[in-house]
Each structure stands twice: as structure tokens, then as C-alpha cells.
Tab-separated table of C-alpha atoms in Angstrom:
chain	number	residue	atom	x	y	z
J	1	UNK	CA	43.257	-16.389	9.861
J	2	UNK	CA	43.028	-20.176	9.515
J	3	UNK	CA	40.246	-22.313	8.134
J	4	UNK	CA	36.632	-21.266	8.488
J	5	UNK	CA	34.783	-23.150	11.252
J	6	UNK	CA	32.482	-26.075	10.611
J	7	UNK	CA	28.774	-26.197	11.361
J	8	UNK	CA	28.182	-28.573	14.274
J	9	UNK	CA	24.463	-28.059	15.004
J	10	UNK	CA	21.383	-27.164	12.960
J	11	UNK	CA	17.997	-26.525	14.567
J	12	UNK	CA	14.700	-25.665	12.873
J	13	UNK	CA	12.095	-23.686	14.813
J	14	UNK	CA	8.623	-23.347	13.281
J	15	UNK	CA	7.260	-20.159	14.844
J	16	UNK	CA	4.083	-18.100	14.793
J	17	UNK	CA	3.267	-14.456	15.317
J	18	UNK	CA	0.107	-12.407	15.566
J	19	UNK	CA	-1.497	-10.775	12.554
J	20	UNK	CA	-4.360	-8.426	11.740
J	21	UNK	CA	-7.354	-9.185	9.458
J	22	UNK	CA	-5.579	-7.742	6.427
J	23	UNK	CA	-7.313	-8.176	3.094
J	24	UNK	CA	-5.747	-9.272	-0.186
J	25	UNK	CA	-6.998	-10.969	-3.332
J	26	UNK	CA	-6.502	-14.327	-1.580
J	27	UNK	CA	-8.879	-13.408	1.263
J	28	UNK	CA	-8.315	-12.299	4.848
J	29	UNK	CA	-5.207	-12.907	6.933
J	30	UNK	CA	-5.696	-15.272	9.850
J	31	UNK	CA	-4.944	-14.204	13.449
J	32	UNK	CA	-1.533	-15.855	13.147
J	33	UNK	CA	1.206	-16.121	10.535
J	34	UNK	CA	3.961	-18.737	10.535
J	35	UNK	CA	7.655	-18.789	9.678
J	36	UNK	CA	10.568	-21.206	9.930
J	37	UNK	CA	13.747	-20.121	11.685
J	38	UNK	CA	17.100	-21.828	11.062
J	39	UNK	CA	19.715	-21.639	13.828
J	40	UNK	CA	23.199	-22.956	13.048
J	41	UNK	CA	26.023	-23.319	15.548
J	42	UNK	CA	29.644	-23.519	14.473
J	43	UNK	CA	32.539	-25.147	16.300
J	44	UNK	CA	33.569	-21.804	17.848
J	45	UNK	CA	30.162	-21.439	19.490
J	46	UNK	CA	28.855	-18.697	17.198
J	47	UNK	CA	25.212	-18.817	16.080
J	48	UNK	CA	24.023	-18.080	12.551
J	49	UNK	CA	20.356	-17.428	11.808
J	50	UNK	CA	18.007	-17.378	8.849
J	51	UNK	CA	14.245	-17.015	8.328
J	52	UNK	CA	11.929	-18.362	5.661
J	53	UNK	CA	8.193	-18.829	5.064
J	54	UNK	CA	6.118	-21.045	7.335
J	55	UNK	CA	4.261	-24.287	6.756
J	56	UNK	CA	4.959	-27.954	7.338
J	57	UNK	CA	6.160	-28.538	3.754
J	58	UNK	CA	9.016	-26.079	4.253
J	59	UNK	CA	9.761	-27.352	7.780
J	60	UNK	CA	10.163	-30.874	6.366
J	61	UNK	CA	12.406	-29.606	3.586
J	62	UNK	CA	14.682	-27.794	6.025
J	63	UNK	CA	14.992	-30.819	8.291
J	64	UNK	CA	15.910	-32.975	5.299
J	65	UNK	CA	18.818	-30.628	4.518
J	66	UNK	CA	20.676	-31.271	7.781
J	67	UNK	CA	23.026	-33.938	6.303
J	68	UNK	CA	24.173	-31.400	3.693
J	69	UNK	CA	24.913	-28.692	6.275
J	70	UNK	CA	26.287	-30.267	9.454
J	71	UNK	CA	30.030	-30.832	9.234
J	72	UNK	CA	30.581	-28.340	6.411
J	73	UNK	CA	32.731	-25.252	6.786
J	74	UNK	CA	30.743	-22.021	6.710
J	75	UNK	CA	32.853	-20.863	3.758
J	76	UNK	CA	31.398	-23.754	1.715
J	77	UNK	CA	27.850	-22.350	1.704
J	78	UNK	CA	27.682	-22.353	-2.109
J	79	UNK	CA	28.542	-26.052	-2.243
J	80	UNK	CA	25.943	-26.740	0.430
J	81	UNK	CA	23.233	-24.946	-1.555
J	82	UNK	CA	24.208	-26.768	-4.755
J	83	UNK	CA	23.992	-30.154	-3.036
J	84	UNK	CA	20.607	-29.270	-1.539
J	85	UNK	CA	19.209	-28.289	-4.936
J	86	UNK	CA	20.527	-31.435	-6.598
J	87	UNK	CA	18.859	-33.578	-3.947
J	88	UNK	CA	15.455	-31.896	-4.007
J	89	UNK	CA	12.589	-33.569	-5.822
J	90	UNK	CA	9.703	-31.579	-7.271
J	91	UNK	CA	6.479	-32.167	-5.365
J	92	UNK	CA	3.763	-34.039	-7.231
J	93	UNK	CA	1.391	-31.223	-6.240
J	94	UNK	CA	3.543	-28.575	-7.937
J	95	UNK	CA	2.050	-27.967	-11.380
J	96	UNK	CA	4.604	-25.280	-12.226
J	97	UNK	CA	2.043	-22.471	-12.455
J	98	UNK	CA	3.735	-20.550	-9.642
J	99	UNK	CA	2.067	-17.334	-8.458
J	100	UNK	CA	0.788	-16.139	-11.827
J	101	UNK	CA	-2.773	-16.252	-10.405
J	102	UNK	CA	-1.848	-15.762	-6.708
J	103	UNK	CA	-2.824	-19.274	-5.682
J	104	UNK	CA	-1.517	-19.218	-2.092
J	105	UNK	CA	-1.350	-23.020	-1.997
J	106	UNK	CA	1.444	-22.711	-4.586
J	107	UNK	CA	3.490	-20.298	-2.472
J	108	UNK	CA	5.435	-23.101	-0.792
J	109	UNK	CA	6.623	-24.269	-4.213
J	110	UNK	CA	7.928	-20.808	-5.167
J	111	UNK	CA	9.830	-20.304	-1.899
J	112	UNK	CA	13.459	-21.436	-1.995
J	113	UNK	CA	13.745	-22.836	1.530
J	114	UNK	CA	17.522	-23.165	1.312
J	115	UNK	CA	17.717	-19.351	1.443
J	116	UNK	CA	17.338	-19.613	5.234
J	117	UNK	CA	20.385	-21.884	5.359
J	118	UNK	CA	22.278	-19.592	3.004
J	119	UNK	CA	21.558	-16.652	5.316
J	120	UNK	CA	22.584	-18.558	8.448
J	121	UNK	CA	25.841	-19.759	6.886
J	122	UNK	CA	26.627	-16.278	5.565
J	123	UNK	CA	25.932	-14.949	9.053
J	124	UNK	CA	28.586	-17.310	10.440
J	125	UNK	CA	30.994	-16.722	7.551
J	126	UNK	CA	30.666	-12.959	7.945
J	127	UNK	CA	31.444	-13.253	11.651
J	128	UNK	CA	34.518	-15.321	10.808
J	129	UNK	CA	35.726	-12.737	8.249
J	130	UNK	CA	34.531	-9.774	10.345
J	131	UNK	CA	32.453	-8.535	7.400
J	132	UNK	CA	28.728	-7.865	6.948
J	133	UNK	CA	26.735	-10.211	4.733
J	134	UNK	CA	26.231	-7.340	2.271
J	135	UNK	CA	29.993	-7.311	1.625
J	136	UNK	CA	29.867	-11.005	0.661
J	137	UNK	CA	27.093	-10.669	-1.931
J	138	UNK	CA	27.398	-9.628	-5.560
J	139	UNK	CA	30.405	-8.344	-7.435
J	140	UNK	CA	30.935	-4.999	-5.764
J	141	UNK	CA	30.221	-5.498	-2.081
J	142	UNK	CA	28.354	-2.879	-0.093
J	143	UNK	CA	26.639	-0.321	-2.364
J	144	UNK	CA	24.888	1.794	0.301
J	145	UNK	CA	25.002	2.131	4.080
J	146	UNK	CA	21.253	2.638	4.542
J	147	UNK	CA	18.201	1.166	2.835
J	148	UNK	CA	14.889	2.890	2.148
J	149	UNK	CA	11.631	1.046	2.854
J	150	UNK	CA	8.088	1.935	1.873
J	151	UNK	CA	4.928	2.067	3.969
J	152	UNK	CA	2.938	-1.058	3.073
J	153	UNK	CA	-0.764	-0.183	3.303
J	154	UNK	CA	-3.656	-2.648	3.585
J	155	UNK	CA	-7.400	-2.620	3.719
J	156	UNK	CA	-8.292	-4.226	7.035
J	157	UNK	CA	-11.533	-5.912	8.099
J	158	UNK	CA	-13.414	-5.513	11.376
J	159	UNK	CA	-12.078	-8.315	13.589
J	160	UNK	CA	-15.226	-8.088	15.726
J	161	UNK	CA	-17.085	-9.708	12.822
J	162	UNK	CA	-14.667	-12.659	12.802
J	163	UNK	CA	-14.881	-15.263	15.564
J	164	UNK	CA	-11.150	-15.900	15.603
J	165	UNK	CA	-8.539	-14.843	18.221
J	166	UNK	CA	-7.214	-11.589	16.745
J	167	UNK	CA	-5.494	-9.259	19.171
J	168	UNK	CA	-7.544	-6.175	20.055
J	169	UNK	CA	-6.357	-2.531	20.161
J	170	UNK	CA	-4.630	-1.827	23.476
J	171	UNK	CA	-4.041	1.904	23.111
J	172	UNK	CA	-0.273	1.751	23.706
J	173	UNK	CA	0.335	4.020	20.704
J	174	UNK	CA	-1.548	5.246	17.670
J	175	UNK	CA	-0.188	2.580	15.304
J	176	UNK	CA	-0.685	-0.292	17.754
J	177	UNK	CA	-4.366	0.637	18.012
J	178	UNK	CA	-4.909	1.477	14.355
J	179	UNK	CA	-3.351	-1.682	12.905
J	180	UNK	CA	-5.972	-3.795	14.684
J	181	UNK	CA	-8.899	-1.654	13.490
J	182	UNK	CA	-11.174	-1.679	10.454
J	183	UNK	CA	-9.794	0.404	7.551
J	184	UNK	CA	-11.862	0.201	4.368
J	185	UNK	CA	-12.219	3.757	3.009
J	186	UNK	CA	-9.898	6.231	1.291
J	187	UNK	CA	-9.988	8.348	4.443
J	188	UNK	CA	-8.940	5.362	6.560
J	189	UNK	CA	-6.097	4.492	4.175
J	190	UNK	CA	-4.791	8.073	4.297
J	191	UNK	CA	-4.969	7.992	8.107
J	192	UNK	CA	-3.044	4.690	8.055
J	193	UNK	CA	-0.333	6.265	5.900
J	194	UNK	CA	-0.187	9.355	8.122
J	195	UNK	CA	0.287	7.320	11.293
J	196	UNK	CA	2.970	5.204	9.608
J	197	UNK	CA	4.779	8.318	8.426
J	198	UNK	CA	4.713	9.731	11.953
J	199	UNK	CA	5.997	6.492	13.509
J	200	UNK	CA	8.521	5.292	10.910
J	201	UNK	CA	9.110	8.300	8.659
J	202	UNK	CA	8.052	6.597	5.421
J	203	UNK	CA	8.247	8.802	2.352
J	204	UNK	CA	6.666	6.284	-0.066
J	205	UNK	CA	3.600	4.055	0.080
J	206	UNK	CA	2.154	0.965	-1.580
J	207	UNK	CA	-1.477	-0.082	-1.281
J	208	UNK	CA	-2.387	-3.761	-1.453
J	209	UNK	CA	-5.336	-3.966	-3.849
J	210	UNK	CA	-7.524	-6.761	-5.159
J	211	UNK	CA	-10.016	-6.116	-2.342
J	212	UNK	CA	-12.598	-3.585	-3.542
J	213	UNK	CA	-13.538	-2.600	-7.075
J	214	UNK	CA	-10.736	-1.026	-9.054
J	215	UNK	CA	-12.605	2.284	-9.078
J	216	UNK	CA	-12.834	2.315	-5.281
J	217	UNK	CA	-9.179	1.386	-4.831
J	218	UNK	CA	-8.060	4.124	-7.195
J	219	UNK	CA	-9.968	6.610	-5.031
J	220	UNK	CA	-7.613	5.600	-2.208
J	221	UNK	CA	-4.604	6.011	-4.518
J	222	UNK	CA	-5.774	9.494	-5.536
J	223	UNK	CA	-6.387	10.404	-1.893
J	224	UNK	CA	-2.890	9.250	-0.926
J	225	UNK	CA	-1.306	11.341	-3.678
J	226	UNK	CA	-3.318	14.370	-2.603
J	227	UNK	CA	-2.225	13.901	1.013
J	228	UNK	CA	1.421	13.113	0.160
J	229	UNK	CA	2.155	14.890	-3.145
J	230	UNK	CA	5.907	14.231	-2.974
J	231	UNK	CA	5.582	10.505	-2.202
J	232	UNK	CA	5.893	7.583	-4.587
J	233	UNK	CA	2.427	5.979	-4.608
J	234	UNK	CA	1.916	2.457	-5.931
J	235	UNK	CA	-0.847	-0.160	-5.936
J	236	UNK	CA	-0.719	-3.957	-6.201
J	237	UNK	CA	-3.988	-5.611	-7.350
J	238	UNK	CA	-2.238	-9.016	-7.624
J	239	UNK	CA	-3.461	-9.482	-11.190
J	240	UNK	CA	-7.156	-9.075	-10.304
J	241	UNK	CA	-7.929	-6.525	-13.037
J	242	UNK	CA	-8.615	-7.316	-16.662
J	243	UNK	CA	-6.433	-5.628	-19.252
J	244	UNK	CA	-9.282	-3.344	-20.331
J	245	UNK	CA	-10.042	-2.399	-16.727
J	246	UNK	CA	-6.403	-1.801	-15.832
J	247	UNK	CA	-5.910	0.501	-18.825
J	248	UNK	CA	-9.111	2.395	-18.040
J	249	UNK	CA	-8.227	2.833	-14.372
J	250	UNK	CA	-4.759	4.110	-15.263
J	251	UNK	CA	-5.910	6.757	-17.716
J	252	UNK	CA	-4.798	10.216	-16.584
J	253	UNK	CA	-2.898	8.883	-13.569
J	254	UNK	CA	0.708	8.853	-14.773
J	255	UNK	CA	1.351	11.720	-12.383
J	256	UNK	CA	-0.247	9.744	-9.522
J	257	UNK	CA	1.154	6.227	-9.913
J	258	UNK	CA	4.927	5.874	-9.725
J	259	UNK	CA	4.462	2.276	-10.849
J	260	UNK	CA	1.831	-0.425	-10.658
J	261	UNK	CA	2.519	-3.944	-9.451
J	262	UNK	CA	0.973	-6.932	-11.254
J	263	UNK	CA	-2.149	-5.155	-12.535
J	264	UNK	CA	-3.371	-8.005	-14.773
J	265	UNK	CA	-3.570	-11.783	-14.756
J	266	UNK	CA	-3.846	-14.325	-17.583
J	267	UNK	CA	-6.813	-13.853	-19.928
J	268	UNK	CA	-8.159	-14.926	-23.320
J	269	UNK	CA	-5.501	-17.597	-23.683
J	270	UNK	CA	-2.620	-15.212	-23.015
J	271	UNK	CA	-0.246	-15.425	-20.039
J	272	UNK	CA	0.196	-12.636	-17.504
J	273	UNK	CA	3.522	-11.830	-19.122
J	274	UNK	CA	1.845	-11.165	-22.474
J	275	UNK	CA	-1.089	-9.250	-20.968
J	276	UNK	CA	1.117	-7.052	-18.804
J	277	UNK	CA	3.321	-6.254	-21.804
J	278	UNK	CA	0.185	-4.965	-23.558
J	279	UNK	CA	-0.755	-2.936	-20.463
J	280	UNK	CA	2.685	-1.372	-20.307
J	281	UNK	CA	2.594	-0.448	-24.015
J	282	UNK	CA	-0.907	1.022	-23.723
J	283	UNK	CA	-0.320	3.163	-20.628
J	284	UNK	CA	3.381	3.945	-20.365
J	285	UNK	CA	3.135	3.388	-16.606
J	286	UNK	CA	6.080	1.402	-15.195
J	287	UNK	CA	5.146	-2.146	-14.157
J	288	UNK	CA	6.569	-4.157	-11.251
J	289	UNK	CA	6.108	-7.841	-10.526
J	290	UNK	CA	6.393	-10.448	-7.846
J	291	UNK	CA	4.113	-12.888	-9.687
J	292	UNK	CA	5.269	-13.373	-13.282
J	293	UNK	CA	9.050	-13.438	-12.745
J	294	UNK	CA	9.833	-15.500	-9.649
J	295	UNK	CA	12.633	-17.556	-11.205
J	296	UNK	CA	15.166	-17.149	-13.998
J	297	UNK	CA	13.142	-18.964	-16.657
J	298	UNK	CA	10.070	-16.819	-15.958
J	299	UNK	CA	12.230	-13.712	-15.967
J	300	UNK	CA	13.655	-14.657	-19.374
J	301	UNK	CA	10.172	-14.618	-20.906
J	302	UNK	CA	9.088	-11.474	-19.037
J	303	UNK	CA	12.217	-9.680	-20.243
J	304	UNK	CA	11.813	-10.917	-23.818
J	305	UNK	CA	8.258	-9.545	-23.883
J	306	UNK	CA	9.268	-6.339	-22.083
J	307	UNK	CA	6.495	-7.023	-19.562
J	308	UNK	CA	8.029	-5.286	-16.554
J	309	UNK	CA	10.294	-2.438	-15.501
J	310	UNK	CA	10.819	-3.503	-11.886
J	311	UNK	CA	11.513	-7.024	-10.611
J	312	UNK	CA	10.740	-7.466	-6.905
J	313	UNK	CA	13.331	-10.160	-6.320
J	314	UNK	CA	12.399	-11.403	-2.849
J	315	UNK	CA	15.469	-13.262	-1.482
J	316	UNK	CA	13.112	-15.941	-0.117
J	317	UNK	CA	12.138	-16.727	-3.721
J	318	UNK	CA	15.520	-16.075	-5.342
J	319	UNK	CA	17.948	-16.736	-2.447
J	320	UNK	CA	20.182	-13.917	-1.245
J	321	UNK	CA	22.813	-14.471	-3.916
J	322	UNK	CA	20.185	-14.855	-6.656
J	323	UNK	CA	18.396	-11.656	-5.670
J	324	UNK	CA	21.622	-9.654	-5.813
J	325	UNK	CA	22.622	-11.254	-9.121
J	326	UNK	CA	19.250	-10.153	-10.454
J	327	UNK	CA	19.978	-6.625	-9.195
J	328	UNK	CA	23.234	-6.509	-11.163
J	329	UNK	CA	21.539	-7.747	-14.341
J	330	UNK	CA	18.664	-5.287	-14.024
J	331	UNK	CA	21.088	-2.427	-13.449
J	332	UNK	CA	23.044	-3.343	-16.575
J	333	UNK	CA	19.812	-3.488	-18.602
J	334	UNK	CA	18.462	-0.162	-17.339
J	335	UNK	CA	15.717	-1.816	-15.282
J	336	UNK	CA	15.023	-1.557	-11.560
J	337	UNK	CA	15.444	-3.947	-8.621
J	338	UNK	CA	13.200	-4.128	-5.568
J	339	UNK	CA	12.004	-6.734	-3.086
J	340	UNK	CA	8.563	-8.077	-2.217
J	341	UNK	CA	7.568	-9.089	1.311
J	342	UNK	CA	5.242	-11.507	3.106
J	343	UNK	CA	4.494	-11.465	6.837
J	344	UNK	CA	7.799	-11.910	8.626
J	345	UNK	CA	9.842	-11.470	11.771
J	346	UNK	CA	12.841	-9.174	12.108
J	347	UNK	CA	15.420	-11.736	10.984
J	348	UNK	CA	13.960	-11.296	7.506
J	349	UNK	CA	13.976	-7.521	7.995
J	350	UNK	CA	17.719	-7.682	8.647
J	351	UNK	CA	18.150	-9.925	5.595
J	352	UNK	CA	16.360	-7.374	3.401
J	353	UNK	CA	18.756	-4.682	4.618
J	354	UNK	CA	21.822	-6.687	3.556
J	355	UNK	CA	20.455	-7.756	0.172
J	356	UNK	CA	19.333	-4.213	-0.666
J	357	UNK	CA	22.642	-2.793	0.592
J	358	UNK	CA	24.434	-5.067	-1.882
J	359	UNK	CA	22.158	-4.233	-4.849
J	360	UNK	CA	23.678	-1.735	-7.319
J	361	UNK	CA	21.968	1.145	-9.042
J	362	UNK	CA	18.894	3.180	-8.200
J	363	UNK	CA	16.809	0.536	-6.456
J	364	UNK	CA	13.128	0.823	-5.514
J	365	UNK	CA	12.174	1.297	-1.851
J	366	UNK	CA	11.855	-2.161	-0.302
J	367	UNK	CA	8.562	-3.718	0.826
J	368	UNK	CA	8.212	-4.954	4.393
J	369	UNK	CA	5.339	-6.402	6.421
J	370	UNK	CA	7.355	-5.896	9.609
J	371	UNK	CA	5.395	-2.796	10.581
J	372	UNK	CA	2.338	-5.034	11.039
J	373	UNK	CA	4.314	-7.331	13.377
J	374	UNK	CA	6.422	-4.694	15.127
J	375	UNK	CA	6.802	-5.479	18.832
J	376	UNK	CA	7.004	-9.233	18.294
J	377	UNK	CA	10.757	-9.399	17.845
J	378	UNK	CA	13.031	-12.456	17.815
J	379	UNK	CA	16.159	-10.349	18.367
J	380	UNK	CA	17.938	-9.068	21.457
J	381	UNK	CA	17.967	-5.515	20.101
J	382	UNK	CA	15.104	-4.149	17.994
J	383	UNK	CA	15.751	-2.846	14.485
J	384	UNK	CA	14.823	0.806	14.060
J	385	UNK	CA	13.143	2.242	10.974
J	386	UNK	CA	13.879	5.967	11.027
J	387	UNK	CA	13.014	8.465	8.286
J	388	UNK	CA	11.751	5.450	6.332
J	389	UNK	CA	15.237	3.888	6.311
J	390	UNK	CA	17.325	1.277	8.121
J	391	UNK	CA	21.063	1.741	8.469
J	392	UNK	CA	23.350	-1.166	7.657
J	393	UNK	CA	24.363	-2.762	10.931
J	394	UNK	CA	27.860	-2.137	12.325
J	395	UNK	CA	28.372	-5.755	13.404
J	396	UNK	CA	29.647	-8.587	11.173
J	397	UNK	CA	27.486	-11.263	9.583
J	398	UNK	CA	23.789	-10.516	9.704
J	399	UNK	CA	24.555	-7.891	12.341
J	400	UNK	CA	21.779	-8.916	14.723
J	401	UNK	CA	21.602	-11.454	17.556
J	402	UNK	CA	18.860	-14.004	18.157
J	403	UNK	CA	17.048	-14.047	21.507
J	404	UNK	CA	16.502	-17.748	22.124
J	405	UNK	CA	13.898	-17.139	24.825
J	406	UNK	CA	11.790	-15.065	22.427
J	407	UNK	CA	12.305	-17.679	19.714
J	408	UNK	CA	11.070	-20.472	21.961
J	409	UNK	CA	8.051	-18.395	22.994
J	410	UNK	CA	6.980	-17.974	19.359
J	411	UNK	CA	7.650	-21.688	18.793
J	412	UNK	CA	5.234	-22.496	21.618
J	413	UNK	CA	2.628	-20.248	19.995
J	414	UNK	CA	3.101	-22.190	16.768
J	415	UNK	CA	2.540	-25.512	18.511
J	416	UNK	CA	-0.799	-24.237	19.862
J	417	UNK	CA	-2.123	-23.402	16.392
J	418	UNK	CA	-4.815	-25.777	15.081
J	419	UNK	CA	-3.517	-25.526	11.487
J	420	UNK	CA	-0.023	-24.696	10.290
J	421	UNK	CA	-0.370	-23.697	6.632
J	422	UNK	CA	-1.620	-20.332	5.424
J	423	UNK	CA	-5.292	-20.275	4.456
J	424	UNK	CA	-6.858	-16.852	3.854
J	425	UNK	CA	-10.279	-18.324	3.079
J	426	UNK	CA	-11.121	-19.265	6.691
J	427	UNK	CA	-11.504	-15.749	8.075
J	428	UNK	CA	-13.297	-14.659	4.890
J	429	UNK	CA	-16.214	-16.986	5.644
J	430	UNK	CA	-17.159	-14.717	8.565
J	431	UNK	CA	-17.153	-11.675	6.286
J	432	UNK	CA	-18.906	-13.273	3.318
J	433	UNK	CA	-20.461	-16.715	3.706
J	434	UNK	CA	-19.483	-19.141	0.979
J	435	UNK	CA	-16.631	-16.929	-0.254
J	436	UNK	CA	-14.161	-18.643	-2.558
J	437	UNK	CA	-10.942	-17.425	-4.107
J	438	UNK	CA	-11.154	-16.183	-7.678
J	439	UNK	CA	-7.950	-14.759	-9.223
J	440	UNK	CA	-10.038	-12.506	-11.501
J	441	UNK	CA	-12.376	-11.131	-8.827
J	442	UNK	CA	-11.464	-8.717	-6.057
J	443	UNK	CA	-12.487	-9.958	-2.625
J	444	UNK	CA	-15.700	-7.957	-2.315
J	445	UNK	CA	-16.695	-7.903	-5.987
J	446	UNK	CA	-19.035	-10.478	-7.479
J	447	UNK	CA	-19.260	-11.284	-11.147
């Protein structure tokens, strides 16, 4: 076969896409979200692509990695990643607290930006070997030929109350109209789930909490279970509830909640890992996390305390290889692997498919925000979610092809944005004047 080709070009495209006024503990999503796209070209002319979170900090990091990537053979991706990590200096603004209290300004420090380069090099290496990325990850190669995703549900504000350029419903289909509408009641959340099931075939749902009082959010959870009795129903308050509140809200709901994600934050001098271990012991409800175990050291302490059952090992936080290594460890220990998601384009969606296809054992359905961005593709051929699943692609590498015209269009949108970093507090000022983030207070609940 000969030697693997060398990388001869590396381009970074900061891009933006449209979003809805989705509500989380950190506030209200802005009209736009941002990502960084890595495009590598090898000496045969093939392109390899990767996607990672947006923001100027990550763009600068990626550009600084070019000397480590250009000129290297695509088969040397592990060496490239090692050299990048050895060169990287911790930011003076990074206090090491991570996402334990969902401080969005810390997100850029949790993201492993080199994962986009890893993905792009694996894309090229897979094309060279005529194998999918999933076959190059982990110890056992491809574990499944299709991956199940869940319907990711959000409370959504009325964009008419926010003087920012959100897209308006255009009536092209039921989901296109609904995803740009206000949805704040249990009835609206059930309608959201019903439309998503009709469009994508989802059999499982997760509700993003931390918005209303815990009592109100659990009404939506109960309504979802009543409407979809065979579905796995989960909620993610992002640590907004106290331990006492979380235990009280969970009483009598073991048959409703399949698991709960990050119910509690730090309190009374104890870390989230300690508090969530107490919650798990008190309720017996399985606990998932994307906040208290976002690296190996954090996972060590979470595992030692038996804080969680499910680790949502987002490959953007863990890298592709790290996420799959976590899946193997969890499977050996009788725990469960899954993956968390932020707003993203369909390059990330394809990445999720490969990482989940390589993960052994009985994995959890994978999160994805893509349904909220569907129609704003960067690929030549759209990815189809059918019956709540995506089939592993039949082409080598990542299995999808970048559309450079679409990429440049989203790059132009990015350049028009007045600010580049995520800030969920701006839109919230229109909904509640003087609103500030509080990790222990749901968005519309005052102390």
C-alpha cells in the first residue's frame, strides 16, 4: 500500500449557524452559535475534516497547532496530538473548576481543541486504509452498524420578546415552525416530543432543565412519560437543584426517570461529586454526568465516590480516542457510556456516529443538538436520522464530504457577528431585566 500521505494544508474556518431562544441554567441561547471547522488536505488531494466548539480562544489554539500538523503523515495522528498537548500552556484565566457549576466562560477550557485535528487526520487515514474511523478507534473496531440518538427537548422563550435577529417560523414543516416558537408548558414539551418523534423517529427523550422550578419541570417529565410510556425519559437540571430538593423531586419516580443527569451542584462545602453520590445512595436512580467527570482525574474521584452510573464522554471534551477508551473502561466496570452535545453542525453529528459505533457494551442513546440546526448543513449529502438512529456510513474515513461553498457561507455569517464567544446572558436581559447567572437558581426562580 505504501506510506500514508502527508498533510500539506491546514485551514481553520470559524463558522456560525442560526439558533433558537433555547433556555438552560446559563440563560437563553443567542440567535447564533459558533463552531470551528478544521480542513486538512493531504498530498493526494484528499480532504479531512473535523469540528469543534466556537470562540476566538479555540480558533487561536487551532491556528497555533499548524506547525505540528503540516508535513506529518496522517498515520502519525497520535504523535501529532501528543506534541500539541506538550506545547499547550494553561490559560491564566483557567482556575481548574471546569463545568462543575456550569460556568459557560469555562467551557473553552474544558474543550480539547485538538479533537478536531484528530478527527480530520483520522478522516484522511481512514480514506488511505479504506476503513471507517470507527474501525480505527478502540480495541475491537466497529461494535455496531447503527447508533441510536435521543430527542433533546428544551424550554424555548418567545423570540418576539427579544430584540435580537432570531429566525421566525416559516411554515415549511411542523418542526421548522415549532422549533422557533415559545414552548414553556408540559403540554408544549409533549407536543415538541411528538413532532420530533414524527420527524426523526426518536424513541427516547431528554429534557434540559434548570429553567423553571423543579416541581414545574417534573410535571413535564411526568407528562412525557404518560405520553410515551415505553420511552426512556431523562432530565438534566445542570446541577441547579439542592440535594434535598433533588431527593424530594425524585421520590416515587423511579418508574418515570430512566436516569437523571447532574441533578445537584456543590453545596455546604462538598463538591458535586460528593453531593451526587449522596443523591444516588438516597434515591437509587441512575445518575449521568457531563459536568463532574470531564477528564480522567475528575473521573477518578467520581468513580471512587460512586457518584455516577453513566459518563457522557463528549469526544470534544475527551477526544475521539479518549471517549472510546472511556467506553471500554466503563463497560469493564459495569457502568454505561454516552455522549453529551452542544450546538453543532453535521460534521460533529458524523463524529458522534463513529465514536458511538466504536463504543462497546450497552451504550446510552446519544445526545445531539443537530435537530435544532437541521437544514443548515456543511455537507454535500445530508445525514438522515430515521427511527431515531443513524446508520454507520458506507464510505471510508468520516464517511461524509464537506461542501466548501456551504462552509464559506457559514464563515461569512460568523464574520458578521458582533461578538464571537457564547454569552447566554444577553438574550436573558430582554426576558428578565438585570438577570444574572446563578448556578444554584433555575433561570426563572428567584431566591
